[in-house]
mmCIF file of C-alpha atoms in Angstrom:
data_model
loop_
_atom_site.group_PDB
_atom_site.id
_atom_site.type_symbol
_atom_site.label_atom_id
_atom_site.label_comp_id
_atom_site.label_asym_id
_atom_site.label_seq_id
_atom_site.Cartn_x
_atom_site.Cartn_y
_atom_site.Cartn_z
ATOM 1 C CA MET A 1284 -36.647 33.140 9.368
ATOM 2 C CA PHE A 1285 -34.501 34.940 6.751
ATOM 3 C CA GLU A 1286 -33.662 33.640 3.172
ATOM 4 C CA LEU A 1287 -29.866 33.805 4.285
ATOM 5 C CA VAL A 1288 -28.349 34.919 7.291
ATOM 6 C CA ILE A 1289 -24.471 35.882 7.664
ATOM 7 C CA LYS A 1290 -23.398 34.838 11.283
ATOM 8 C CA ASN A 1291 -21.107 36.124 13.930
ATOM 9 C CA GLY A 1292 -19.047 38.574 11.375
ATOM 10 C CA ARG A 1293 -17.313 41.411 12.547
ATOM 11 C CA LEU A 1294 -19.302 44.233 10.996
ATOM 12 C CA ILE A 1295 -17.957 47.150 9.356
ATOM 13 C CA THR A 1296 -20.193 49.962 9.992
ATOM 14 C CA PRO A 1297 -20.091 53.843 10.478
ATOM 15 C CA GLY A 1298 -19.874 53.363 14.103
ATOM 16 C CA GLY A 1299 -17.135 51.006 14.111
ATOM 17 C CA VAL A 1300 -16.627 47.121 13.952
ATOM 18 C CA VAL A 1301 -19.406 44.970 15.677
ATOM 19 C CA SER A 1302 -20.103 41.533 16.053
ATOM 20 C CA ALA A 1303 -23.388 40.495 14.627
ATOM 21 C CA ASP A 1304 -25.500 38.525 12.272
ATOM 22 C CA ILE A 1305 -27.040 40.096 8.678
ATOM 23 C CA GLY A 1306 -30.359 38.905 7.792
ATOM 24 C CA ILE A 1307 -31.193 38.727 3.990
ATOM 25 C CA GLU A 1308 -33.804 38.734 2.039
ATOM 26 C CA GLY A 1309 -33.535 38.891 -1.917
ATOM 27 C CA GLU A 1310 -30.442 41.468 -2.337
ATOM 28 C CA THR A 1311 -31.464 43.473 0.271
ATOM 29 C CA ILE A 1312 -30.327 43.346 3.969
ATOM 30 C CA ALA A 1313 -33.381 43.127 5.918
ATOM 31 C CA ALA A 1314 -32.272 43.086 9.713
ATOM 32 C CA VAL A 1315 -28.915 43.196 11.431
ATOM 33 C CA GLY A 1316 -28.814 41.648 14.686
ATOM 34 C CA LEU A 1317 -27.708 38.601 17.337
ATOM 35 C CA ASP A 1318 -28.974 35.105 17.031
ATOM 36 C CA LEU A 1319 -30.712 35.585 13.703
ATOM 37 C CA GLN A 1320 -32.095 32.261 11.625
ATOM 38 C CA GLY A 1321 -31.815 31.594 8.142
ATOM 39 C CA HIS A 1322 -32.985 28.845 5.430
ATOM 40 C CA ARG A 1323 -29.263 29.272 4.694
ATOM 41 C CA GLU A 1324 -26.478 30.174 6.776
ATOM 42 C CA ILE A 1325 -22.826 31.275 6.252
ATOM 43 C CA ASP A 1326 -20.587 31.330 9.650
ATOM 44 C CA ALA A 1327 -18.412 34.307 9.207
ATOM 45 C CA THR A 1328 -16.817 33.938 12.472
ATOM 46 C CA GLU A 1329 -13.286 35.631 12.852
ATOM 47 C CA CYS A 1330 -14.130 37.386 9.464
ATOM 48 C CA TYR A 1331 -14.693 40.938 8.519
ATOM 49 C CA VAL A 1332 -18.215 41.754 6.504
ATOM 50 C CA LEU A 1333 -18.524 44.985 4.598
ATOM 51 C CA PRO A 1334 -20.350 46.440 1.743
ATOM 52 C CA GLY A 1335 -19.194 45.589 -1.798
ATOM 53 C CA ALA A 1336 -16.832 48.200 -3.094
ATOM 54 C CA VAL A 1337 -17.442 50.453 -5.645
ATOM 55 C CA ASP A 1338 -14.856 51.469 -8.308
ATOM 56 C CA ALA A 1339 -16.032 54.722 -9.737
ATOM 57 C CA HIS A 1340 -13.140 54.740 -12.543
ATOM 58 C CA VAL A 1341 -12.293 51.562 -14.455
ATOM 59 C CA HIS A 1342 -11.605 51.351 -18.388
ATOM 60 C CA LEU A 1343 -13.272 48.006 -19.766
ATOM 61 C CA GLN A 1344 -12.685 46.962 -23.535
ATOM 62 C CA LEU A 1345 -11.146 50.772 -24.156
ATOM 63 C CA PRO A 1346 -10.330 51.468 -27.704
ATOM 64 C CA LEU A 1347 -7.444 53.937 -27.572
ATOM 65 C CA ALA A 1348 -4.902 54.276 -30.737
ATOM 66 C CA GLY A 1349 -5.675 51.005 -32.238
ATOM 67 C CA ARG A 1350 -5.348 48.991 -29.207
ATOM 68 C CA VAL A 1351 -8.276 47.848 -26.898
ATOM 69 C CA SER A 1352 -7.817 47.343 -23.264
ATOM 70 C CA THR A 1353 -7.060 43.761 -22.251
ATOM 71 C CA ASP A 1354 -9.807 43.448 -20.054
ATOM 72 C CA THR A 1355 -13.489 42.601 -21.239
ATOM 73 C CA PHE A 1356 -16.641 43.707 -19.664
ATOM 74 C CA THR A 1357 -16.768 40.045 -18.768
ATOM 75 C CA THR A 1358 -13.145 39.302 -17.468
ATOM 76 C CA GLY A 1359 -12.975 42.738 -15.628
ATOM 77 C CA THR A 1360 -16.318 42.417 -13.491
ATOM 78 C CA ILE A 1361 -15.410 38.908 -12.400
ATOM 79 C CA ALA A 1362 -12.044 39.915 -11.312
ATOM 80 C CA ALA A 1363 -13.895 42.999 -9.656
ATOM 81 C CA ALA A 1364 -16.182 40.639 -7.764
ATOM 82 C CA CYS A 1365 -13.343 38.338 -6.757
ATOM 83 C CA GLY A 1366 -11.664 41.119 -4.981
ATOM 84 C CA GLY A 1367 -15.032 42.463 -3.420
ATOM 85 C CA THR A 1368 -15.908 45.206 -5.785
ATOM 86 C CA THR A 1369 -19.793 44.631 -6.575
ATOM 87 C CA THR A 1370 -20.034 47.963 -8.876
ATOM 88 C CA VAL A 1371 -18.062 49.625 -11.401
ATOM 89 C CA ILE A 1372 -18.286 52.629 -13.425
ATOM 90 C CA ASP A 1373 -16.938 52.755 -16.880
ATOM 91 C CA PHE A 1374 -17.051 55.108 -19.531
ATOM 92 C CA VAL A 1375 -18.837 56.252 -23.159
ATOM 93 C CA THR A 1376 -16.942 58.147 -25.672
ATOM 94 C CA PRO A 1377 -19.196 59.248 -28.592
ATOM 95 C CA GLU A 1378 -18.018 59.384 -32.103
ATOM 96 C CA PRO A 1379 -17.637 62.718 -33.585
ATOM 97 C CA ALA A 1380 -21.412 62.734 -35.182
ATOM 98 C CA GLN A 1381 -23.010 60.475 -32.557
ATOM 99 C CA PRO A 1382 -25.682 62.092 -30.204
ATOM 100 C CA LEU A 1383 -24.971 60.830 -26.426
ATOM 101 C CA LEU A 1384 -28.130 58.996 -26.157
ATOM 102 C CA ASP A 1385 -27.248 56.819 -29.172
ATOM 103 C CA ALA A 1386 -23.692 56.561 -27.627
ATOM 104 C CA LEU A 1387 -24.909 55.776 -24.293
ATOM 105 C CA SER A 1388 -27.168 52.837 -25.909
ATOM 106 C CA ALA A 1389 -24.614 51.219 -27.810
ATOM 107 C CA ARG A 1390 -22.060 51.072 -24.732
ATOM 108 C CA ARG A 1391 -24.938 49.585 -22.517
ATOM 109 C CA LYS A 1392 -25.526 46.923 -25.239
ATOM 110 C CA GLU A 1393 -21.758 45.847 -25.276
ATOM 111 C CA ALA A 1394 -22.061 45.757 -20.992
ATOM 112 C CA ASP A 1395 -25.354 44.124 -20.600
ATOM 113 C CA ASN A 1396 -25.710 40.347 -20.255
ATOM 114 C CA THR A 1397 -21.861 40.326 -20.009
ATOM 115 C CA VAL A 1398 -20.912 41.982 -16.669
ATOM 116 C CA ALA A 1399 -20.837 40.019 -13.325
ATOM 117 C CA VAL A 1400 -21.599 42.936 -10.973
ATOM 118 C CA ASP A 1401 -23.770 46.143 -11.163
ATOM 119 C CA TYR A 1402 -22.133 49.004 -13.458
ATOM 120 C CA GLY A 1403 -22.540 52.275 -14.592
ATOM 121 C CA LEU A 1404 -21.323 54.831 -16.893
ATOM 122 C CA HIS A 1405 -19.924 58.290 -17.171
ATOM 123 C CA MET A 1406 -20.276 60.227 -20.108
ATOM 124 C CA THR A 1407 -17.157 61.602 -22.139
ATOM 125 C CA ILE A 1408 -17.621 65.001 -24.081
ATOM 126 C CA PRO A 1409 -14.995 65.188 -26.403
ATOM 127 C CA THR A 1410 -13.413 68.372 -27.782
ATOM 128 C CA TRP A 1411 -16.171 67.944 -30.976
ATOM 129 C CA HIS A 1412 -19.148 67.532 -28.873
ATOM 130 C CA ALA A 1413 -18.052 70.368 -26.361
ATOM 131 C CA ALA A 1414 -18.197 72.754 -29.505
ATOM 132 C CA ARG A 1415 -21.954 72.034 -30.494
ATOM 133 C CA ASP A 1416 -24.529 73.512 -28.783
ATOM 134 C CA GLU A 1417 -26.926 70.611 -30.174
ATOM 135 C CA ARG A 1418 -24.551 68.024 -28.216
ATOM 136 C CA LEU A 1419 -24.724 70.027 -25.405
ATOM 137 C CA GLU A 1420 -28.518 70.339 -25.430
ATOM 138 C CA ASP A 1421 -28.122 66.244 -25.104
ATOM 139 C CA ILE A 1422 -26.964 66.260 -21.744
ATOM 140 C CA PRO A 1423 -30.266 66.713 -19.720
ATOM 141 C CA ALA A 1424 -31.507 63.325 -21.465
ATOM 142 C CA ALA A 1425 -28.517 61.847 -20.793
ATOM 143 C CA VAL A 1426 -29.117 62.796 -17.233
ATOM 144 C CA ALA A 1427 -32.476 61.701 -17.099
ATOM 145 C CA ALA A 1428 -31.271 58.120 -18.845
ATOM 146 C CA GLY A 1429 -29.337 57.453 -15.690
ATOM 147 C CA CYS A 1430 -26.009 58.894 -16.813
ATOM 148 C CA GLY A 1431 -25.426 61.999 -14.580
ATOM 149 C CA THR A 1432 -21.761 62.078 -14.842
ATOM 150 C CA PHE A 1433 -19.647 63.925 -17.799
ATOM 151 C CA LYS A 1434 -15.971 63.372 -18.108
ATOM 152 C CA LEU A 1435 -14.077 66.362 -19.595
ATOM 153 C CA TYR A 1436 -10.219 66.471 -20.395
ATOM 154 C CA GLN A 1437 -7.810 69.088 -20.184
ATOM 155 C CA ALA A 1438 -5.128 66.996 -22.201
ATOM 156 C CA TYR A 1439 -5.175 64.881 -25.211
ATOM 157 C CA ASP A 1440 -5.719 65.916 -28.761
ATOM 158 C CA GLY A 1441 -9.634 65.330 -29.748
ATOM 159 C CA MET A 1442 -10.478 65.403 -26.058
ATOM 160 C CA MET A 1443 -8.781 68.265 -24.586
ATOM 161 C CA LEU A 1444 -10.893 71.251 -23.683
ATOM 162 C CA ASP A 1445 -9.592 75.014 -23.227
ATOM 163 C CA ASP A 1446 -11.328 77.133 -20.679
ATOM 164 C CA VAL A 1447 -14.147 78.575 -22.500
ATOM 165 C CA SER A 1448 -15.051 74.899 -23.610
ATOM 166 C CA LEU A 1449 -14.705 74.008 -20.253
ATOM 167 C CA LEU A 1450 -16.978 76.740 -18.661
ATOM 168 C CA ARG A 1451 -19.684 75.852 -21.538
ATOM 169 C CA VAL A 1452 -19.896 72.524 -20.636
ATOM 170 C CA PHE A 1453 -19.808 73.079 -16.707
ATOM 171 C CA ARG A 1454 -22.801 75.222 -17.104
ATOM 172 C CA ALA A 1455 -24.841 72.700 -19.598
ATOM 173 C CA VAL A 1456 -24.097 70.053 -16.729
ATOM 174 C CA ALA A 1457 -24.797 72.098 -14.120
ATOM 175 C CA ALA A 1458 -28.218 72.823 -15.487
ATOM 176 C CA ALA A 1459 -29.235 69.463 -16.050
ATOM 177 C CA GLY A 1460 -28.309 68.456 -12.288
ATOM 178 C CA GLY A 1461 -25.146 66.478 -13.392
ATOM 179 C CA ARG A 1462 -21.674 66.392 -12.092
ATOM 180 C CA VAL A 1463 -18.368 67.096 -14.205
ATOM 181 C CA VAL A 1464 -15.731 64.335 -13.398
ATOM 182 C CA LEU A 1465 -12.158 65.449 -14.921
ATOM 183 C CA HIS A 1466 -8.855 64.665 -16.247
ATOM 184 C CA SER A 1467 -6.774 67.546 -15.074
ATOM 185 C CA GLU A 1468 -3.424 68.686 -16.598
ATOM 186 C CA THR A 1469 -2.042 71.105 -18.783
ATOM 187 C CA GLY A 1470 -2.509 69.783 -21.975
ATOM 188 C CA PRO A 1471 -0.991 71.977 -24.458
ATOM 189 C CA VAL A 1472 2.293 72.842 -22.369
ATOM 190 C CA LEU A 1473 2.805 68.775 -21.916
ATOM 191 C CA GLU A 1474 2.972 68.345 -25.587
ATOM 192 C CA GLU A 1475 5.395 71.140 -25.948
ATOM 193 C CA LEU A 1476 7.689 69.525 -23.074
ATOM 194 C CA ARG A 1477 7.376 66.024 -24.532
ATOM 195 C CA ALA A 1478 8.120 67.071 -27.901
ATOM 196 C CA ARG A 1479 11.522 68.774 -26.580
ATOM 197 C CA ALA A 1480 12.097 65.668 -24.613
ATOM 198 C CA LEU A 1481 12.071 63.413 -27.769
ATOM 199 C CA ALA A 1482 14.067 65.983 -29.891
ATOM 200 C CA ALA A 1483 16.902 65.900 -27.230
ATOM 201 C CA GLY A 1484 16.889 61.991 -27.660
ATOM 202 C CA HIS A 1485 15.294 61.453 -24.243
ATOM 203 C CA THR A 1486 12.839 58.238 -24.914
ATOM 204 C CA ALA A 1487 13.070 56.394 -21.318
ATOM 205 C CA PRO A 1488 9.933 55.808 -19.299
ATOM 206 C CA ILE A 1489 11.065 58.176 -16.478
ATOM 207 C CA TRP A 1490 10.686 61.090 -19.118
ATOM 208 C CA HIS A 1491 6.658 60.422 -18.944
ATOM 209 C CA GLU A 1492 6.853 61.804 -15.360
ATOM 210 C CA ARG A 1493 9.455 64.587 -16.129
ATOM 211 C CA THR A 1494 7.737 65.957 -19.002
ATOM 212 C CA ARG A 1495 4.298 66.220 -16.698
ATOM 213 C CA PRO A 1496 5.633 68.264 -13.903
ATOM 214 C CA ALA A 1497 3.073 68.089 -10.780
ATOM 215 C CA ARG A 1498 2.642 71.647 -10.783
ATOM 216 C CA LEU A 1499 1.062 71.759 -13.972
ATOM 217 C CA GLU A 1500 -1.421 69.413 -12.848
ATOM 218 C CA ALA A 1501 -2.160 71.442 -9.855
ATOM 219 C CA THR A 1502 -2.515 74.561 -12.010
ATOM 220 C CA ALA A 1503 -4.914 72.846 -14.331
ATOM 221 C CA ILE A 1504 -7.281 72.252 -11.070
ATOM 222 C CA HIS A 1505 -6.844 75.525 -10.125
ATOM 223 C CA ARG A 1506 -8.345 76.660 -13.237
ATOM 224 C CA ALA A 1507 -10.777 73.786 -13.365
ATOM 225 C CA ALA A 1508 -12.090 74.646 -9.848
ATOM 226 C CA GLU A 1509 -12.732 78.287 -10.340
ATOM 227 C CA LEU A 1510 -14.693 77.830 -13.510
ATOM 228 C CA ALA A 1511 -16.800 74.932 -12.018
ATOM 229 C CA HIS A 1512 -17.659 77.261 -9.151
ATOM 230 C CA VAL A 1513 -18.556 80.236 -11.359
ATOM 231 C CA ALA A 1514 -20.671 77.832 -13.311
ATOM 232 C CA GLY A 1515 -22.370 76.237 -10.242
ATOM 233 C CA CYS A 1516 -21.045 72.972 -11.290
ATOM 234 C CA PRO A 1517 -20.238 70.208 -9.051
ATOM 235 C CA LEU A 1518 -16.510 68.696 -9.767
ATOM 236 C CA TYR A 1519 -14.533 65.699 -9.203
ATOM 237 C CA ILE A 1520 -11.067 65.286 -9.672
ATOM 238 C CA PHE A 1521 -9.942 61.921 -11.330
ATOM 239 C CA HIS A 1522 -6.314 60.251 -10.132
ATOM 240 C CA VAL A 1523 -5.002 62.731 -7.663
ATOM 241 C CA GLY A 1524 -1.470 61.855 -6.920
ATOM 242 C CA CYS A 1525 0.598 64.677 -5.941
ATOM 243 C CA ALA A 1526 0.898 67.223 -3.015
ATOM 244 C CA ALA A 1527 0.415 69.965 -5.343
ATOM 245 C CA ALA A 1528 -2.740 68.903 -6.565
ATOM 246 C CA VAL A 1529 -4.128 68.145 -2.923
ATOM 247 C CA ALA A 1530 -3.112 71.559 -1.996
ATOM 248 C CA GLU A 1531 -5.338 73.322 -4.539
ATOM 249 C CA ILE A 1532 -7.990 71.108 -4.045
ATOM 250 C CA VAL A 1533 -7.870 71.897 -0.224
ATOM 251 C CA ALA A 1534 -7.664 75.629 -1.331
ATOM 252 C CA ALA A 1535 -10.851 75.070 -3.479
ATOM 253 C CA LYS A 1536 -12.963 73.425 -0.856
ATOM 254 C CA ALA A 1537 -11.940 76.297 1.777
ATOM 255 C CA ARG A 1538 -13.083 78.788 -0.823
ATOM 256 C CA GLY A 1539 -16.705 77.014 -0.924
ATOM 257 C CA VAL A 1540 -16.272 75.222 -4.265
ATOM 258 C CA ALA A 1541 -18.312 72.115 -4.658
ATOM 259 C CA ILE A 1542 -14.905 69.791 -5.360
ATOM 260 C CA HIS A 1543 -14.523 66.192 -4.409
ATOM 261 C CA ALA A 1544 -11.304 64.076 -5.755
ATOM 262 C CA GLU A 1545 -10.145 60.672 -5.898
ATOM 263 C CA THR A 1546 -6.723 58.953 -5.815
ATOM 264 C CA CYS A 1547 -5.643 55.686 -6.659
ATOM 265 C CA PRO A 1548 -3.444 52.806 -5.183
ATOM 266 C CA GLN A 1549 -0.672 53.345 -7.666
ATOM 267 C CA TYR A 1550 -0.315 56.848 -6.153
ATOM 268 C CA LEU A 1551 -0.246 55.133 -2.774
ATOM 269 C CA ALA A 1552 2.019 52.652 -3.368
ATOM 270 C CA LEU A 1553 4.157 53.597 -5.992
ATOM 271 C CA THR A 1554 7.004 55.995 -7.067
ATOM 272 C CA ALA A 1555 8.554 57.532 -10.238
ATOM 273 C CA ASP A 1556 12.246 57.172 -9.039
ATOM 274 C CA GLU A 1557 11.774 53.486 -7.796
ATOM 275 C CA HIS A 1558 9.729 51.963 -10.814
ATOM 276 C CA LEU A 1559 9.524 54.427 -13.840
ATOM 277 C CA ALA A 1560 13.242 54.756 -13.607
ATOM 278 C CA GLY A 1561 13.936 51.186 -12.899
ATOM 279 C CA LEU A 1562 13.806 47.686 -15.131
ATOM 280 C CA GLU A 1563 10.504 47.493 -17.091
ATOM 281 C CA GLY A 1564 10.002 51.124 -16.220
ATOM 282 C CA GLU A 1565 7.103 50.863 -19.217
ATOM 283 C CA LEU A 1566 4.858 48.892 -17.159
ATOM 284 C CA PHE A 1567 4.426 51.552 -14.599
ATOM 285 C CA VAL A 1568 3.402 54.443 -17.228
ATOM 286 C CA CYS A 1569 -0.042 56.149 -16.391
ATOM 287 C CA ALA A 1570 -1.331 59.648 -16.463
ATOM 288 C CA PRO A 1571 -1.134 61.373 -14.581
ATOM 289 C CA PRO A 1572 2.216 59.829 -13.619
ATOM 290 C CA LEU A 1573 3.614 58.332 -10.537
ATOM 291 C CA ARG A 1574 5.348 61.042 -8.720
ATOM 292 C CA SER A 1575 7.880 61.257 -5.354
ATOM 293 C CA GLU A 1576 8.389 59.365 -2.517
ATOM 294 C CA GLU A 1577 6.990 62.724 -0.770
ATOM 295 C CA ASP A 1578 3.916 62.815 -2.893
ATOM 296 C CA ARG A 1579 3.190 59.202 -2.000
ATOM 297 C CA GLN A 1580 3.291 60.003 1.738
ATOM 298 C CA GLN A 1581 1.137 62.951 1.525
ATOM 299 C CA MET A 1582 -1.657 61.216 -0.312
ATOM 300 C CA TRP A 1583 -2.059 58.627 2.811
ATOM 301 C CA ARG A 1584 -1.969 61.989 4.568
ATOM 302 C CA ALA A 1585 -4.759 63.394 2.321
ATOM 303 C CA LEU A 1586 -6.696 60.505 2.778
ATOM 304 C CA ALA A 1587 -6.516 60.346 6.367
ATOM 305 C CA GLN A 1588 -7.386 64.049 6.782
ATOM 306 C CA GLY A 1589 -10.422 63.708 4.318
ATOM 307 C CA ASP A 1590 -8.732 66.244 1.679
ATOM 308 C CA VAL A 1591 -9.241 63.173 -0.803
ATOM 309 C CA ASP A 1592 -12.627 61.432 -0.851
ATOM 310 C CA VAL A 1593 -12.411 58.437 -2.868
ATOM 311 C CA VAL A 1594 -9.874 55.487 -3.637
ATOM 312 C CA SER A 1595 -10.566 53.852 -7.446
ATOM 313 C CA THR A 1596 -8.245 52.148 -9.679
ATOM 314 C CA ASP A 1597 -8.271 53.624 -13.002
ATOM 315 C CA HIS A 1598 -8.064 49.840 -14.228
ATOM 316 C CA CYS A 1599 -6.937 49.868 -17.699
ATOM 317 C CA PRO A 1600 -4.873 47.086 -18.506
ATOM 318 C CA TRP A 1601 -2.250 46.271 -21.520
ATOM 319 C CA THR A 1602 -0.319 43.243 -22.012
ATOM 320 C CA ARG A 1603 3.808 43.696 -21.798
ATOM 321 C CA ASN A 1604 3.947 43.606 -25.370
ATOM 322 C CA GLU A 1605 1.766 46.621 -25.534
ATOM 323 C CA LYS A 1606 3.594 48.129 -23.181
ATOM 324 C CA ALA A 1607 7.119 47.605 -24.772
ATOM 325 C CA GLN A 1608 7.275 50.927 -26.627
ATOM 326 C CA SER A 1609 10.254 52.539 -28.013
ATOM 327 C CA ASP A 1610 9.517 55.774 -26.138
ATOM 328 C CA PHE A 1611 7.399 57.017 -23.507
ATOM 329 C CA THR A 1612 5.150 58.972 -25.493
ATOM 330 C CA THR A 1613 3.781 55.759 -27.333
ATOM 331 C CA ILE A 1614 3.404 53.617 -24.172
ATOM 332 C CA PRO A 1615 -0.261 52.981 -23.301
ATOM 333 C CA GLY A 1616 -1.341 53.828 -19.619
#
């Protein structure tokens, strides 16, 4: 007799869909079989039963440019639970003089006792930490404390790392047994393209995509993959949304690079021409931007073929008023 039995469900397993019962003790699956008995039983006839989803990329109560993303750890994780997601992974961003472990502890205090699901944290290594040996020396302690993934950026002032800094952090993370998770765009060139667009009077949301060419996302991935390979560091590319980026990831895997990648629902469902260029285009600003219909279709093929490994949300919500900015460079996304 089990504490709880989910009966007659269609179980999603690695071998396919099977009709069976699940016996549960505490929070652990104790048995899968037929005609199991429980003190409490849930009839799942005609229902699919599958593990809770893991969303490896969310931004809850994220401070950004004087704003804070609108979902708190409480509201965001309640929403996750309602959608069947039982684990989320958020981020820690240390202040300039803050040791990694202090930042980790502070962020955990924000989340503990407020979350409705399990959670983890990626540790961001900003520009100011990547340049200091004593901060990189904190990385093994962060791994030992349960934070084994480290987010790096190839874009954004204050976050962007050049190739030398990337290599330094890759080596430090590899030596500690961690993994780098990466926002991959060619930041300095994007800033120049954005400035030129504004100077020419282009402020509409579609210019968010036009100043972030897909090939520049792909070339950034190429450079990062080579540096990670040199350092022996496992690499995970965030929010891949274009065919050119997928091609670089496939080529890197073929060269033996330890690289994995995620895409997000927005790149599977939306396009720049239909959404960024349409009414309320500001609501569809995200980074990297939405791409073409051809890119959207390629992302589905990449998932089906195993070229892209994970679907995560990059959930980072803002209000309509916060999105309603006068030019594309100031729209949070």
